PDB file of C-alpha atoms in Angstrom:
ATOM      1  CA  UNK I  23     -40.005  17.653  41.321  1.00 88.00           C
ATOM      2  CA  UNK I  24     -41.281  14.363  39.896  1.00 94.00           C
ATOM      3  CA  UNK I  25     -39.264  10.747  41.214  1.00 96.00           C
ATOM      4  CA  UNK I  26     -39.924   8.079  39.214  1.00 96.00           C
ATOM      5  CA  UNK I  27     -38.662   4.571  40.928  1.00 97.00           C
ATOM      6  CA  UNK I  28     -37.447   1.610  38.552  1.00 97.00           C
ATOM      7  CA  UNK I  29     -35.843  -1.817  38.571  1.00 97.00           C
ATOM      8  CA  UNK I  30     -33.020  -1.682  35.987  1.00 96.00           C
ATOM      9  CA  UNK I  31     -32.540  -4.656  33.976  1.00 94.00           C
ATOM     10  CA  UNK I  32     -29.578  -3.947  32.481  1.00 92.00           C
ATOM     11  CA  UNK I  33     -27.372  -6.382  34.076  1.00 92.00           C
ATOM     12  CA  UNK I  34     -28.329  -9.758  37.102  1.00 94.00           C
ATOM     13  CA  UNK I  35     -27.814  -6.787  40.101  1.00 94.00           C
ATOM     14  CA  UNK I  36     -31.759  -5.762  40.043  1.00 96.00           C
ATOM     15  CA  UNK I  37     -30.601  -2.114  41.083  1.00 97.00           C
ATOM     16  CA  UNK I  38     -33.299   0.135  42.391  1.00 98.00           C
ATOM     17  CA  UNK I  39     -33.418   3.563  40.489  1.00 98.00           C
ATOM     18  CA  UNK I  40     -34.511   6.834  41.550  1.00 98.00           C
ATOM     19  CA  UNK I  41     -34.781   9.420  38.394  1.00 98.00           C
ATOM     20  CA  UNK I  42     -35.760  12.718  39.767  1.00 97.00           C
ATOM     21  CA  UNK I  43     -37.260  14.699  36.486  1.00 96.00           C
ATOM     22  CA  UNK I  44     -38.300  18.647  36.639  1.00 95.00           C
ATOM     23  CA  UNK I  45     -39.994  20.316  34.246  1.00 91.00           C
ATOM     24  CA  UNK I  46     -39.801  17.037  32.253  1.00 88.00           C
ATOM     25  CA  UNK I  47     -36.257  16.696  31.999  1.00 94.00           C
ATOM     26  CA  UNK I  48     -34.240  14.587  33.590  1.00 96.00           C
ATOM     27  CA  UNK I  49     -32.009  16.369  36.494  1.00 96.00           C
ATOM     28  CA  UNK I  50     -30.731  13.001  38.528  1.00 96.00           C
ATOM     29  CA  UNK I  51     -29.978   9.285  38.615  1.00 97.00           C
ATOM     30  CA  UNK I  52     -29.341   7.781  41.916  1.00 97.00           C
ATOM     31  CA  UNK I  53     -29.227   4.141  43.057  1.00 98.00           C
ATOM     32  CA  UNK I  54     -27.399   2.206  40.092  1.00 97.00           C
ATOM     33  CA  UNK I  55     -24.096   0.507  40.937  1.00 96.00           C
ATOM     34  CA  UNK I  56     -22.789   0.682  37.354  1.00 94.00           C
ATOM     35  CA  UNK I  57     -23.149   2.827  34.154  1.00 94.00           C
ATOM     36  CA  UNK I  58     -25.305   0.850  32.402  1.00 95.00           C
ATOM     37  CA  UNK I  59     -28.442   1.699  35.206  1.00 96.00           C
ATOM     38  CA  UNK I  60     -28.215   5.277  34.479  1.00 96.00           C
ATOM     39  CA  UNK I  61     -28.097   4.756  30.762  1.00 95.00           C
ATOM     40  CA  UNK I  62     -31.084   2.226  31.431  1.00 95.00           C
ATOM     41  CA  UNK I  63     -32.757   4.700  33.965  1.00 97.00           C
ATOM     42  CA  UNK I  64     -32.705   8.011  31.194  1.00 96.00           C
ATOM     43  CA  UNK I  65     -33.588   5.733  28.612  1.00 95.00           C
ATOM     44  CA  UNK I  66     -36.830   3.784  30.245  1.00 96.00           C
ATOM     45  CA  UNK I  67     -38.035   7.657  31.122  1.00 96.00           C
ATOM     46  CA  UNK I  68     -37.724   9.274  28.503  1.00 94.00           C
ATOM     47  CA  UNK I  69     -38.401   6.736  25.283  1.00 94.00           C
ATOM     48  CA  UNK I  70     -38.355   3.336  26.607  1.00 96.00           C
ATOM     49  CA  UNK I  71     -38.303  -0.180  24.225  1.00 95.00           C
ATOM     50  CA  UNK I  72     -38.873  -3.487  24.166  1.00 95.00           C
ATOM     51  CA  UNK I  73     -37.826  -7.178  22.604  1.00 96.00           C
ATOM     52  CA  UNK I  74     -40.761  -8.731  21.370  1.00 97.00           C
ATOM     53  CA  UNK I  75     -41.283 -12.285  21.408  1.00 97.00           C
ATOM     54  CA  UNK I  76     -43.659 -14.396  20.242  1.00 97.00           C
ATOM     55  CA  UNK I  77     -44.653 -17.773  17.979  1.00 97.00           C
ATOM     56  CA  UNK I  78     -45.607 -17.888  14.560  1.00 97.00           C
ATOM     57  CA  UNK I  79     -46.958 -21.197  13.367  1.00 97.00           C
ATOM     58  CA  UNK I  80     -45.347 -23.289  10.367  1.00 97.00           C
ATOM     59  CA  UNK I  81     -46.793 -25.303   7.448  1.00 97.00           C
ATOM     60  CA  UNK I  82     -45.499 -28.379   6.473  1.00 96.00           C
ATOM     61  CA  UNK I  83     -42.566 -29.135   9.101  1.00 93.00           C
ATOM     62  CA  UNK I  84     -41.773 -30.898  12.072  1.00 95.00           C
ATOM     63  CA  UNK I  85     -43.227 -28.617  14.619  1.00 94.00           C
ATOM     64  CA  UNK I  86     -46.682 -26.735  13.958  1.00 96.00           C
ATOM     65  CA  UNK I  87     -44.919 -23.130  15.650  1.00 96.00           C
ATOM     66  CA  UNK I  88     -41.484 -21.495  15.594  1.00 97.00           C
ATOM     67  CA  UNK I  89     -40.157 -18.937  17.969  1.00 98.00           C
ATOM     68  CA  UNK I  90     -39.690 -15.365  16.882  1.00 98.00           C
ATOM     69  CA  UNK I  91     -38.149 -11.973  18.123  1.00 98.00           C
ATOM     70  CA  UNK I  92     -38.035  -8.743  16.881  1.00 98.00           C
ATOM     71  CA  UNK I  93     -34.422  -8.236  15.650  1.00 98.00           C
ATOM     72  CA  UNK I  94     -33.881  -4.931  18.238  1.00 96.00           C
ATOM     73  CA  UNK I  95     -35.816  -3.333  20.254  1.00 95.00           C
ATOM     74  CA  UNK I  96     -38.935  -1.438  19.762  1.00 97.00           C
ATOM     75  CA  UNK I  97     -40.547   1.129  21.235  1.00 97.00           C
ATOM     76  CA  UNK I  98     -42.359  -0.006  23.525  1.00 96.00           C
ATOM     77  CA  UNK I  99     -46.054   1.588  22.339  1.00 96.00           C
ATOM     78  CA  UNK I 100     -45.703  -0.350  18.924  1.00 97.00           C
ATOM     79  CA  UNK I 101     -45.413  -3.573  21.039  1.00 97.00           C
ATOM     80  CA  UNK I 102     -49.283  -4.475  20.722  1.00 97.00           C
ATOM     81  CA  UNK I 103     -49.437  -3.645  17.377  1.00 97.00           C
ATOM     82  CA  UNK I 104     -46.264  -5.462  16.580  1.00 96.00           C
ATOM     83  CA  UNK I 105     -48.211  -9.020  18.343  1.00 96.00           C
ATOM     84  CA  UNK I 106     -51.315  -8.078  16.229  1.00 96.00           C
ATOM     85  CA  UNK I 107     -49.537  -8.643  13.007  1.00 95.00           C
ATOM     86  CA  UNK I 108     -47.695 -11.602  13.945  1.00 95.00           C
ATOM     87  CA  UNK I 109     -51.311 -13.014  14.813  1.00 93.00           C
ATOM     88  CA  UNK I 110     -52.105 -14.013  11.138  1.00 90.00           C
ATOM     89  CA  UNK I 111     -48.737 -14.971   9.751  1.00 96.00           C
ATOM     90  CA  UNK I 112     -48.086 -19.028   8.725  1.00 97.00           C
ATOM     91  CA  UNK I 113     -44.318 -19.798   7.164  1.00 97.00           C
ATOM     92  CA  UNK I 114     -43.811 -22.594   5.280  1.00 97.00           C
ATOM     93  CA  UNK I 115     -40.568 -25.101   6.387  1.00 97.00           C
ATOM     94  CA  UNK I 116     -37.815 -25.042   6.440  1.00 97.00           C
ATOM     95  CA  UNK I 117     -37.491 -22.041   8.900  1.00 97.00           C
ATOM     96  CA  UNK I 118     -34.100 -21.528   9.850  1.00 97.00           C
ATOM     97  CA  UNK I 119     -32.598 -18.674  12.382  1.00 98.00           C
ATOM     98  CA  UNK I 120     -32.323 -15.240  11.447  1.00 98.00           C
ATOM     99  CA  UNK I 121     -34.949 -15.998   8.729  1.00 98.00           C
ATOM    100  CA  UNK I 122     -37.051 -12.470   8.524  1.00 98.00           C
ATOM    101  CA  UNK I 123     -40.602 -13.608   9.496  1.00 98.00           C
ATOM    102  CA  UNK I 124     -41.517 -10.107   8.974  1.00 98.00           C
ATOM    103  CA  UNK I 125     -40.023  -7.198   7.663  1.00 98.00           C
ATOM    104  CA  UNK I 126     -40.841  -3.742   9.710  1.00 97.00           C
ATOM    105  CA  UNK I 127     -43.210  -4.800  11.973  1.00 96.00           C
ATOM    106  CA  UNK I 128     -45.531  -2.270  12.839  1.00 96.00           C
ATOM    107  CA  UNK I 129     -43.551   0.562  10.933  1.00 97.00           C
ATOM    108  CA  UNK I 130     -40.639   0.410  13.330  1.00 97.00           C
ATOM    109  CA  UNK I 131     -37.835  -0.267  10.497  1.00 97.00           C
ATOM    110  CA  UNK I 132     -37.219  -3.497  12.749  1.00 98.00           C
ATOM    111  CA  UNK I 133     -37.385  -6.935  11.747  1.00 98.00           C
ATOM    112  CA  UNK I 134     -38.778 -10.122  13.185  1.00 98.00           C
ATOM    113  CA  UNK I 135     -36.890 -12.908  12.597  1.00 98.00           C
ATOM    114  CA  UNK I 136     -37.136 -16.245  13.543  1.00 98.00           C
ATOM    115  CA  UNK I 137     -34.975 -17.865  16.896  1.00 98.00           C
ATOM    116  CA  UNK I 138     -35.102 -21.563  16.255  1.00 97.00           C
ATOM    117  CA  UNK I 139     -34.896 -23.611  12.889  1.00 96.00           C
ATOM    118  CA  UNK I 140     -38.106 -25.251  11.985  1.00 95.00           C
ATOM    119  CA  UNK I 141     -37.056 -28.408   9.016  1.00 93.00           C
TER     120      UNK I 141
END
């Protein structure tokens, strides 16, 4: 029997997780105090995602770079690829939240968008 050991992040607590696997699939969840570390727990084993942030920079407005996140998040072995094709991107101002930056990054179906307006 495999034991993977995690820190959820699903909520402040920190809990420690145990997820036992055999045979690749999963057969127990101990050491969350609330539903949300199990749900976190099966999910980080068996596909587990990411928000990606980053900057992109801006032409022609107040501030030379404007946050961005992807919109949801990803799977987590897209993430490099995902920061590869933000490398190259300028926007022009105004930039304003929500604004895609850009659209499917790295063939997820997910969007960037910008988190901070940029005039």
């Amino acid at each position: 029997m495999e034991k993977r050991e995690l820190i959820c992040i699903s909520c402040p607590m920190g809990c420690p997780l145990t997820v036992e696997l055999e045979g690749g699939e999963i057969v127990n969840i101990t050491g969350n105090t609330c539903k949300r570390g199990e749900v976190y727990g099966r999910k980080e084993v068996t596909n587990p995602t990411r928000i990606v942030t980053s900057t992109v920079k801006v032409e022609g407005g107040k501030s030379d770079m404007v946050s961005v996140k992807t919109r949801e998040d990803i799977p987590k072995d897209k993430i490099f690829e995902c920061v590869k094709a933000l490398k190259g991107i300028t926007v022009k101002a105004p930039v304003r939240i929500g604004d895609v930056i850009l659209p499917d990054a790295a063939g997820t179906g997910v969007d960037i968008v910008a988190t901070k307006e940029c005039r």
